[in-house]
Amino acid sequence: MAAPESGDGNNGAARMVTLISSDNTRFEVEAAAASLSQTLQLTILDGGGGGGDGIPLPNVDSATLSKVLEYCIKHAPAAANGGAPNATAVDRAELERFDNEFVNIDQSVLYSLIMAAHNLEIEGLQSLVAKKVADMIKGKSPMEIRRTLGFPDPTPEEQAEMNAHMLEYGWAYE
Amino acid sequence: MSDSIPAAAAARCIEALPDDVVAEILARVPDAVSLFRCIVVCRRWRRLVADPDFLLRRRAWPDGGGSSLVGFFVLPQKLVYDDEGYSSLAPTGEGLAFVPAPDLAGLGPGRRRRLTSFVRDDAGVLDHARPLAARDGLLLLRLPPGPGEKNSVLRMCVCNLISGRWDLLPPLEGAGLIEHGVGGYAVLTAADHGMDGLHRPADGYSSFFQVLLTGVRSNDLQVYLARFSSDSAATQAWYWKRVPELSAGPYGNRVAAVTCGIAHWVFIGTGPDGNGMQVLHVSISTGHVCATEIPYHVLPDLIQPDWSKIWLCPSIDGLPLFFYLDDNQLRIWSRQDDEDGDYTDEVWDLTQAIPLSTELGLSGIKSLSTVCIGEKSSTMLALNPDSGHPYVLHLRSRSSTMVAGWKESFNYVPAVPYEMNWSKFFMSRLGVQQ
């Protein structure tokens, strides 16, 4: 079996692949970065995405894809090291700072990102966005959660259920 | 890439996300209280949380799942003086309080609760209950005597906070067994009985449990064990048994240390070497009792011990350990395997000596004393009598955290540590069948 791509490519030049968003924008990116996506990694290992072909991503628009790639490019070196055992504390702190800043964005963008991460199987990104949304839930009442996350107004039935829960489980609301 | 993925790339709100993505979000909700509120946000969230796979796999549970320390039940008391200047302890009238453990993944620190916040009690029966023992979601309480009832009558109940139900025990004429606060207690679950068959509660009881009480009876100054089980196979009456050779106790932990189907307490007894430390062992499934003498000299490095500082606790692998918290140091002894397998030659090793200052981050505090031990979570509640501040010592991570929401009136009573498995709690309250 052939050795897996090291990410450095041949002759020192990094191998590049082209990704095509749902609105037909072409993104050229290092194979190592795109390979953070489990889905893309298989295609790339098969030799896809090079030259003029490009890999079409019909479920990801260009705004979301550029954000996804920003994450992948930043995380690719650490991922190539097999996680971060060799990374210095400074590198790790820098990644953490990047991550915190990265998800400090509009909620609708978070949802597009998590969908893209889910479809492209980018575990780190999915988990980062899920954590961000989970932290928005923390400490809020059910009604506040609904408002914060953009649910429509509750039906009388849903409202009654929330009230009953609050009465029955005082400890969770004190 | 799968073609079956809907064109939800432009999901603008959380409702448009597929189930598995929402489940990923819910799995990361950082604390149990927030997750518990999520179940009424909408039907879909409730369905996703009520999935046994979700509850069992969730990694954000306190202590990574299993039993975690949720908090402490305490009955606030104060010193009162009679006309002649003698002091005694009396409840302050506030009633039973629950102080959450400083665990960000559980209830969160600070806000005290009342017991009735966890279990329903419209008649106010539990208002002035005194906490005695807790184990794996069960809480043993002593209720005040009924009108015209003698003080020596012990009225108790077992609350199951996982199911929210509670059961009254038949009254016990305790004859001074525990009323002066010197008794030992245990409340035990089916899991503590080992693999000896299924245990079902008898009619009239909501859960299966066993309660053990031990101490010196005031009428004959002998040590007794009283035992009650809600098992449908038992008679639901109290059993009494005298324990020979013991004369005073229990010392250290009031709540039994439980290891591999045996409940243990520390007593003083009359062994061949005179008065010495004895460990009372009670078989949980048979009620068989025996005592082992622990001569002082088998605990290396312990000179002139203060009895009240000797605590028993099971190790993670179920062997009994001795804890001794004194002079800025927590010392832990464990029994070494005895080659002939009997208890005649006790060999104990001082296996750990943990300095409070460097390892537990409590520099300058020398007078900490043990209040109670959370067996399942490997935690100890220790009080600094000078400042009145209590600390939770986490023995696995070697860290300490100050407990918020503690009042001075709590310092007069031993607190009962309450440990619970949160995923079991969610399953019970959501009606999830495994």
XYZ file of C-alpha atoms in Angstrom:
608
model
C 0.000 0.000 0.000
C 1.182 3.488 -0.833
C 2.251 5.787 1.949
C -0.443 8.298 2.852
C -0.082 11.892 1.740
C 2.237 13.677 4.065
C 0.621 16.997 3.294
C 3.906 18.451 2.057
C 3.336 17.070 -1.411
C 6.145 16.298 -3.812
C 9.286 18.294 -4.418
C 8.530 20.662 -1.590
C 5.486 22.181 -3.308
C 2.269 21.588 -1.409
C -0.364 19.726 -3.346
C -3.374 21.908 -4.084
C -6.993 20.930 -4.670
C -9.951 22.920 -5.939
C -13.329 22.982 -4.196
C -16.437 24.349 -5.889
C -19.205 25.856 -3.739
C -22.929 25.520 -4.463
C -22.870 28.957 -6.122
C -19.980 27.899 -8.373
C -17.150 29.763 -6.673
C -13.820 27.938 -6.951
C -11.526 27.725 -3.923
C -7.960 26.535 -4.321
C -6.584 25.149 -1.083
C -3.798 22.878 0.148
C -4.816 19.234 0.145
C -3.661 18.942 3.749
C -6.181 21.584 4.857
C -9.064 20.155 2.812
C -8.257 16.726 4.241
C -9.495 17.819 7.655
C -12.804 16.856 6.119
C -13.148 13.085 6.332
C -15.416 13.231 3.301
C -12.937 15.164 1.153
C -9.954 13.185 2.379
C -11.186 10.041 0.597
C -11.663 11.896 -2.683
C -8.271 13.562 -2.361
C -6.489 10.291 -1.555
C -8.066 8.925 -4.720
C -6.328 11.730 -6.589
C -9.438 13.859 -7.030
C -9.689 17.623 -6.886
C -6.455 18.350 -8.701
C -5.942 20.089 -12.008
C -8.974 21.684 -13.599
C -11.480 19.178 -12.170
C -12.357 20.531 -8.736
C -14.635 18.870 -6.203
C -18.208 20.180 -6.290
C -19.837 20.804 -2.888
C -23.509 21.352 -3.738
C -24.526 21.748 -0.093
C -22.091 24.513 0.875
C -22.372 28.100 -0.305
C -19.301 30.241 -0.927
C -19.637 32.372 2.229
C -19.787 29.282 4.412
C -17.067 27.459 2.487
C -14.609 30.320 2.821
C -15.233 30.296 6.587
C -14.819 26.512 6.726
C -11.531 26.753 4.844
C -10.290 29.503 7.147
C -10.729 27.010 10.000
C -9.104 24.146 8.075
C -6.059 26.164 7.025
C -5.471 27.285 10.599
C -5.874 23.773 12.008
C -4.074 21.809 9.284
C -0.520 22.030 10.737
C -1.648 20.764 14.161
C -3.726 18.024 12.540
C -0.696 16.951 10.457
C 1.201 16.506 13.731
C -1.425 13.998 14.764
C -3.405 16.222 17.083
C -1.148 18.437 19.103
C 1.305 16.327 21.073
C 4.266 18.177 19.557
C 2.647 21.559 19.635
C 4.031 24.061 22.049
C 1.859 25.723 24.655
C 2.121 28.910 22.599
C 0.763 27.136 19.503
C -2.089 25.673 21.484
C -2.955 28.982 23.087
C -2.898 30.618 19.658
C -5.284 27.965 18.259
C -7.576 28.445 21.223
C -7.588 32.183 20.730
C -8.339 31.676 17.039
C -11.191 29.259 17.853
C -12.800 31.634 20.345
C -12.666 34.482 17.877
C -13.741 32.263 15.012
C -17.124 31.352 16.539
C -17.784 34.889 17.719
C -20.159 35.375 14.802
C -23.796 35.681 13.888
C -26.019 32.764 14.901
C -27.197 32.033 11.360
C -23.557 31.694 10.300
C -22.995 29.269 13.185
C -25.822 27.063 11.924
C -24.544 27.130 8.335
C -21.077 26.282 9.638
C -22.210 23.385 11.777
C -24.228 21.985 8.860
C -21.203 22.247 6.582
C -18.954 20.682 9.237
C -21.508 17.897 9.641
C -21.825 17.236 5.905
C -18.081 17.433 5.295
C -17.323 15.489 8.501
C -14.939 18.010 10.036
C -15.130 16.792 13.604
C -13.175 19.597 15.270
C -15.262 22.311 13.627
C -18.563 20.597 14.377
C -17.586 20.203 18.002
C -16.368 23.810 18.243
C -19.644 25.231 16.917
C -21.768 22.787 18.964
C -19.931 23.916 22.098
C -20.532 27.558 21.202
C -24.304 27.007 20.798
C -24.402 24.840 23.962
C -22.788 27.694 25.902
C -25.560 29.985 24.652
C -28.069 27.576 26.265
C -26.276 27.457 29.600
C -28.024 29.069 32.551
C -31.101 30.193 30.614
C -34.743 29.357 31.276
C -36.530 27.314 28.584
C -38.294 30.482 27.410
C -35.003 32.401 27.231
C -33.453 29.521 25.303
C -36.307 29.633 22.794
C -35.910 33.404 22.363
C -32.116 33.323 22.131
C -32.070 30.572 19.548
C -34.838 32.038 17.400
C -37.703 29.643 18.067
C -41.173 30.970 17.255
C -43.414 31.905 20.195
C -44.460 28.766 22.099
C -47.901 27.257 21.645
C -50.145 27.424 24.739
C -49.431 23.724 25.186
C -45.668 24.264 25.144
C -46.026 27.211 27.504
C -48.059 25.078 29.942
C -45.415 22.353 29.799
C -42.661 24.836 30.648
C -44.656 26.221 33.584
C -45.428 22.758 34.957
C -41.765 21.763 34.728
C -40.721 24.843 36.631
C -43.245 24.097 39.389
C -42.312 20.442 39.680
C -38.538 20.832 39.573
C -37.868 23.838 41.755
C -34.201 22.914 42.252
C -33.474 23.405 38.562
C -34.883 26.938 38.573
C -33.674 28.369 41.909
C -20.767 12.678 0.253
C -24.274 11.388 0.765
C -26.920 12.561 -1.691
C -29.595 12.184 0.939
C -28.473 15.271 2.835
C -31.266 17.830 2.490
C -30.397 21.202 1.060
C -30.196 22.597 4.566
C -26.871 24.253 3.950
C -28.484 27.590 4.631
C -30.010 26.629 7.983
C -30.919 29.994 9.453
C -32.237 28.757 12.781
C -31.609 25.868 15.104
C -34.952 24.277 14.246
C -33.727 23.650 10.715
C -30.790 21.512 11.914
C -31.103 17.727 11.670
C -31.525 15.605 14.822
C -27.941 14.394 15.053
C -26.558 17.935 14.887
C -28.959 19.150 17.599
C -27.968 16.112 19.699
C -24.302 17.147 19.312
C -25.203 20.570 20.684
C -27.245 19.169 23.593
C -24.436 16.737 24.443
C -22.213 19.771 25.092
C -24.573 21.734 27.323
C -22.113 22.176 30.161
C -24.221 21.553 33.263
C -26.957 19.146 34.308
C -29.358 21.909 35.359
C -29.290 23.606 31.955
C -29.769 20.251 30.211
C -32.712 19.513 32.486
C -34.336 22.777 31.359
C -33.739 21.828 27.727
C -36.263 19.005 27.953
C -39.138 21.496 27.926
C -37.761 23.797 25.244
C -39.541 21.771 22.567
C -40.791 18.246 21.897
C -37.861 17.365 19.695
C -35.297 18.331 22.329
C -37.125 16.250 24.908
C -37.106 13.256 22.565
C -33.372 13.700 21.840
C -32.442 13.963 25.548
C -34.704 11.052 26.509
C -32.674 8.704 24.301
C -30.815 6.245 26.584
C -27.845 6.258 24.197
C -27.622 10.029 24.461
C -27.801 9.940 28.263
C -25.271 7.136 28.667
C -22.748 8.548 26.200
C -22.907 12.197 27.208
C -19.417 13.224 28.248
C -20.317 16.486 29.950
C -21.792 14.792 33.051
C -20.165 15.758 36.351
C -17.154 13.517 36.988
C -17.574 12.077 33.492
C -20.673 10.032 34.456
C -21.167 7.637 37.337
C -21.971 8.875 40.810
C -20.980 12.452 41.458
C -21.140 14.648 44.526
C -24.218 16.851 44.133
C -24.101 18.578 47.504
C -24.673 18.308 51.246
C -27.785 18.040 53.373
C -27.471 19.915 56.653
C -29.814 20.829 59.478
C -28.871 24.318 60.698
C -28.373 24.298 64.460
C -27.200 26.740 67.076
C -25.932 26.566 70.625
C -28.574 27.407 73.209
C -27.904 27.958 76.916
C -30.223 26.991 79.732
C -30.671 28.934 82.998
C -27.669 27.264 84.537
C -25.461 28.107 81.619
C -25.316 24.616 80.128
C -25.249 24.600 76.373
C -26.975 22.277 73.974
C -27.659 22.239 70.258
C -31.073 23.103 68.890
C -32.294 23.451 65.323
C -32.532 27.087 64.246
C -35.988 26.559 62.807
C -34.882 27.132 59.204
C -35.312 23.456 58.436
C -33.222 21.105 56.349
C -30.973 22.838 53.825
C -29.189 21.539 50.771
C -25.865 23.148 49.893
C -24.710 22.356 46.354
C -21.181 21.093 45.831
C -18.921 23.533 43.969
C -19.265 21.567 40.742
C -19.880 23.614 37.622
C -21.192 20.569 35.729
C -23.825 19.753 38.362
C -26.088 22.134 40.203
C -23.483 24.871 40.212
C -22.141 26.443 43.377
C -23.798 28.812 45.762
C -27.556 28.619 45.773
C -28.967 26.598 48.644
C -32.104 24.567 48.040
C -34.735 23.029 50.253
C -35.399 19.306 50.286
C -38.914 19.992 48.995
C -37.323 21.419 45.899
C -36.398 17.799 45.037
C -39.279 15.778 46.528
C -42.916 16.715 47.010
C -44.116 17.101 50.562
C -47.361 19.037 50.673
C -48.043 18.081 54.303
C -44.728 19.473 55.552
C -43.639 16.143 57.063
C -40.027 16.637 55.976
C -39.682 20.280 57.066
C -37.641 19.607 60.185
C -36.109 16.310 59.264
C -32.510 15.613 60.242
C -30.249 14.100 57.580
C -28.586 10.853 58.690
C -27.094 9.137 55.653
C -27.260 9.047 51.881
C -26.125 6.678 49.201
C -26.570 6.516 45.441
C -29.610 8.770 45.278
C -31.222 7.556 48.535
C -31.397 9.840 51.567
C -32.150 8.620 55.114
C -33.827 11.210 57.332
C -34.920 11.245 60.932
C -38.257 12.975 61.487
C -39.127 14.804 64.700
C -41.208 12.720 67.138
C -44.954 12.963 66.695
C -47.111 14.780 69.244
C -46.999 12.982 72.595
C -44.374 10.565 71.300
C -41.314 9.702 73.390
C -38.018 11.158 72.230
C -36.517 7.688 72.075
C -38.885 6.664 69.283
C -37.062 6.918 65.983
C -39.232 7.961 63.081
C -37.344 7.809 59.834
C -37.955 8.007 56.135
C -36.002 7.220 52.991
C -36.237 9.738 50.144
C -35.325 8.678 46.649
C -34.353 11.887 44.899
C -33.894 10.077 41.609
C -37.573 9.100 41.485
C -38.819 11.952 43.697
C -40.638 9.556 46.049
C -40.202 8.805 49.719
C -41.202 6.079 52.175
C -41.801 6.179 55.904
C -40.153 3.434 57.968
C -41.949 1.703 60.827
C -41.178 3.582 64.073
C -38.344 2.126 66.119
C -38.079 2.285 69.897
C -34.427 3.262 69.772
C -33.687 3.343 73.511
C -31.032 5.973 73.118
C -29.367 4.333 70.172
C -28.918 7.505 68.195
C -30.755 10.352 69.813
C -27.644 11.937 71.281
C -26.132 11.982 67.858
C -23.657 9.202 68.457
C -25.164 6.621 66.120
C -23.907 5.082 62.935
C -26.159 4.926 59.913
C -26.328 3.380 56.493
C -28.883 3.388 53.729
C -28.148 0.760 51.109
C -29.373 0.079 47.602
C -29.911 -3.133 45.641
C -26.459 -2.654 44.083
C -24.864 -2.877 47.545
C -26.349 -6.344 47.996
C -24.220 -7.757 45.244
C -25.418 -10.378 42.818
C -27.713 -12.293 45.116
C -30.904 -12.045 43.111
C -33.527 -9.440 42.427
C -34.773 -7.155 45.105
C -38.277 -5.797 44.910
C -39.879 -3.386 47.315
C -42.748 -4.750 49.399
C -46.243 -3.332 48.881
C -46.393 0.193 50.234
C -42.731 0.978 49.466
C -41.646 2.827 46.351
C -38.092 1.549 46.252
C -35.934 -1.222 47.591
C -33.519 -0.223 50.330
C -31.977 -1.422 53.532
C -31.303 0.754 56.579
C -28.703 -0.050 59.253
C -28.333 1.753 62.581
C -25.664 1.095 65.144
C -24.509 2.592 68.412
C -24.542 2.216 72.163
C -27.984 1.730 73.694
C -28.522 3.843 76.763
C -30.400 1.220 78.807
C -27.684 -1.449 78.917
C -24.650 0.382 77.398
C -24.163 -2.361 74.861
C -23.533 -1.892 71.161
C -26.403 -2.949 68.928
C -27.182 -3.157 65.267
C -30.731 -2.512 64.074
C -31.653 -3.478 60.549
C -34.628 -2.840 58.303
C -35.312 -3.790 54.709
C -38.143 -2.800 52.371
C -37.521 -6.073 50.487
C -40.764 -7.870 49.635
C -39.062 -11.092 50.758
C -38.452 -9.729 54.266
C -40.991 -9.034 57.001
C -40.628 -5.218 57.033
C -39.863 -5.188 60.728
C -36.761 -3.974 62.535
C -34.242 -6.657 63.561
C -32.003 -6.144 66.571
C -28.675 -7.730 67.179
C -26.211 -7.173 70.008
C -22.587 -6.785 68.964
C -20.264 -8.220 71.616
C -16.806 -6.866 72.475
C -17.518 -3.285 71.411
C -17.948 -0.589 73.979
C -18.052 2.859 72.386
C -18.550 4.447 69.008
C -18.864 4.813 66.187
C -15.949 7.211 65.693
C -15.124 9.204 62.600
C -17.716 8.471 59.987
C -21.295 8.134 61.173
C -22.283 6.988 57.719
C -20.929 3.489 57.106
C -18.044 2.951 54.728
C -19.319 0.351 52.260
C -16.985 -2.030 50.452
C -17.930 -5.146 48.479
C -21.205 -5.915 50.262
C -19.944 -5.004 53.757
C -20.718 -1.922 55.847
C -17.944 -0.768 58.228
C -17.737 1.535 61.240
C -14.907 2.321 63.674
C -15.561 1.492 67.350
C -13.585 1.071 70.513
C -13.700 -2.414 71.891
C -12.229 -4.778 74.411
C -9.713 -6.890 72.577
C -6.978 -9.069 74.000
C -4.671 -6.012 74.153
C -7.135 -3.990 76.167
C -9.221 -1.170 74.769
C -8.396 -0.604 71.171
C -9.727 0.329 67.822
C -12.163 -2.158 66.357
C -13.762 -2.146 62.951
C -17.324 -3.431 62.902
C -18.158 -5.301 59.694
C -21.793 -5.940 58.776
C -22.634 -8.184 55.842
C -25.272 -6.295 53.877
C -27.033 -9.345 52.463
C -27.011 -11.569 55.585
C -26.747 -9.087 58.462
C -23.873 -11.137 59.893
C -21.618 -9.019 62.126
C -18.010 -9.354 63.202
C -15.353 -7.005 64.550
C -11.657 -6.773 63.740
C -9.157 -5.314 66.119
C -6.801 -2.752 64.621
C -3.928 -2.276 67.090
C -2.518 1.254 66.932
C 0.893 0.045 66.000
C -0.299 -1.469 62.716
C -0.968 2.029 61.387
C 2.581 3.247 60.853
C 3.337 6.878 61.606
C 0.262 7.323 63.808
C 1.197 8.280 67.360
C -1.469 8.970 69.959
C -4.319 9.277 67.477
C -7.329 11.465 68.074
C -10.234 9.042 67.692
C -12.529 11.543 66.081
C -10.045 12.009 63.249
C -9.909 8.360 62.156
C -12.169 7.851 59.170
C -12.856 4.780 57.098
C -13.376 4.991 53.388
C -13.376 2.419 50.610
C -10.783 2.748 47.885
C -11.735 2.700 44.214
C -11.120 -1.054 44.107
C -13.328 -1.611 47.139
C -10.734 -2.122 49.900
C -11.099 -0.253 53.167
C -8.770 2.682 53.776
C -8.122 4.733 56.911
C -8.072 8.520 56.572
C -6.532 10.833 59.140
C -6.654 14.573 58.568
C -4.436 16.455 60.960
C -1.782 19.144 61.084
C -1.792 20.210 57.479
C -1.702 16.672 56.157
C -4.126 13.992 55.018
C -2.707 10.532 55.640
C -4.184 7.425 54.060
C -3.432 3.829 55.068
C -4.481 0.783 53.119
C -4.487 -2.835 54.227
C -2.037 -5.041 52.473
C -3.168 -8.446 51.300
C -2.958 -10.907 54.094
C -1.323 -14.082 52.952
C -3.326 -16.495 55.052
C -6.494 -14.542 54.258
C -7.677 -14.192 57.866
C -7.798 -11.027 59.885
C -5.266 -12.162 62.494
C -2.238 -10.391 61.096
C -3.210 -6.923 60.060
C -0.628 -5.301 57.854
C -1.327 -1.687 56.964
C 0.817 0.669 54.939
C 0.825 4.413 54.924
C 0.203 4.727 51.212
C -0.356 8.461 50.868
C 0.501 11.558 52.845
C -1.033 14.518 51.077
C 0.088 17.949 52.277
C -2.821 20.387 52.299
C -0.643 23.283 51.310
C 1.189 22.062 48.241
C -0.978 19.284 46.882
C -4.433 20.433 47.899
C -3.737 24.129 47.537
C -4.718 25.078 51.083
C -1.639 26.755 52.416
C -1.715 28.088 55.933
C -4.696 26.006 57.035
C -3.647 23.535 59.690
C -6.768 22.868 61.654
C -9.055 21.427 58.985
C -11.273 18.657 60.291
C -13.206 16.054 58.345
C -16.973 16.602 58.171
C -17.931 13.796 55.816
C -16.643 11.674 52.967
C -18.215 11.196 49.549
C -17.324 7.571 48.909
C -18.284 7.316 45.273
C -16.844 10.635 44.202
C -13.648 10.319 46.325
C -14.257 13.626 48.000
C -13.987 14.857 51.550
C -15.768 17.827 53.085
C -13.406 19.464 55.571
C -14.079 22.433 57.777
C -11.716 25.100 58.988
C -13.115 25.864 62.451
C -11.170 29.131 62.657
C -12.737 30.729 59.613
C -15.854 28.557 59.411
C -15.068 27.879 55.751
C -15.714 24.399 54.378
C -13.692 22.912 51.532
C -14.300 19.985 49.227
C -11.075 18.014 48.819
C -11.010 16.058 45.569
C -8.767 13.114 46.297
C -8.390 11.918 42.706
C -7.416 15.242 41.213
C -5.684 16.433 44.412
C -7.491 19.743 44.368
C -9.702 21.657 46.755
C -12.598 24.052 46.311
C -14.289 26.230 48.893
C -18.018 25.550 49.304
C -20.166 28.618 48.672
C -23.499 29.181 50.377
C -22.369 27.732 53.714
C -23.681 29.323 56.907
C -22.142 29.324 60.334
C -25.184 27.505 61.746
C -24.263 24.498 59.572
C -21.028 23.995 61.449
C -22.664 22.336 64.431
C -23.839 19.247 62.599
C -22.265 16.680 60.419
C -23.353 17.264 56.863
C -24.519 14.313 54.791
C -22.879 14.160 51.372
C -25.372 13.468 48.619
C -24.075 11.585 45.592
C -26.136 10.726 42.560
C -25.800 9.452 39.041
C -27.183 12.221 36.832
C -27.910 10.016 33.834
C -30.014 7.741 36.087
C -31.785 10.816 37.366
C -32.657 11.952 33.840
C -33.776 8.439 32.887
C -36.038 8.183 35.905
C -37.583 11.616 35.477
C -38.001 11.223 31.708
C -39.404 7.709 32.023
C -36.626 6.195 29.880
C -36.501 2.397 29.780
C -33.009 1.086 29.232
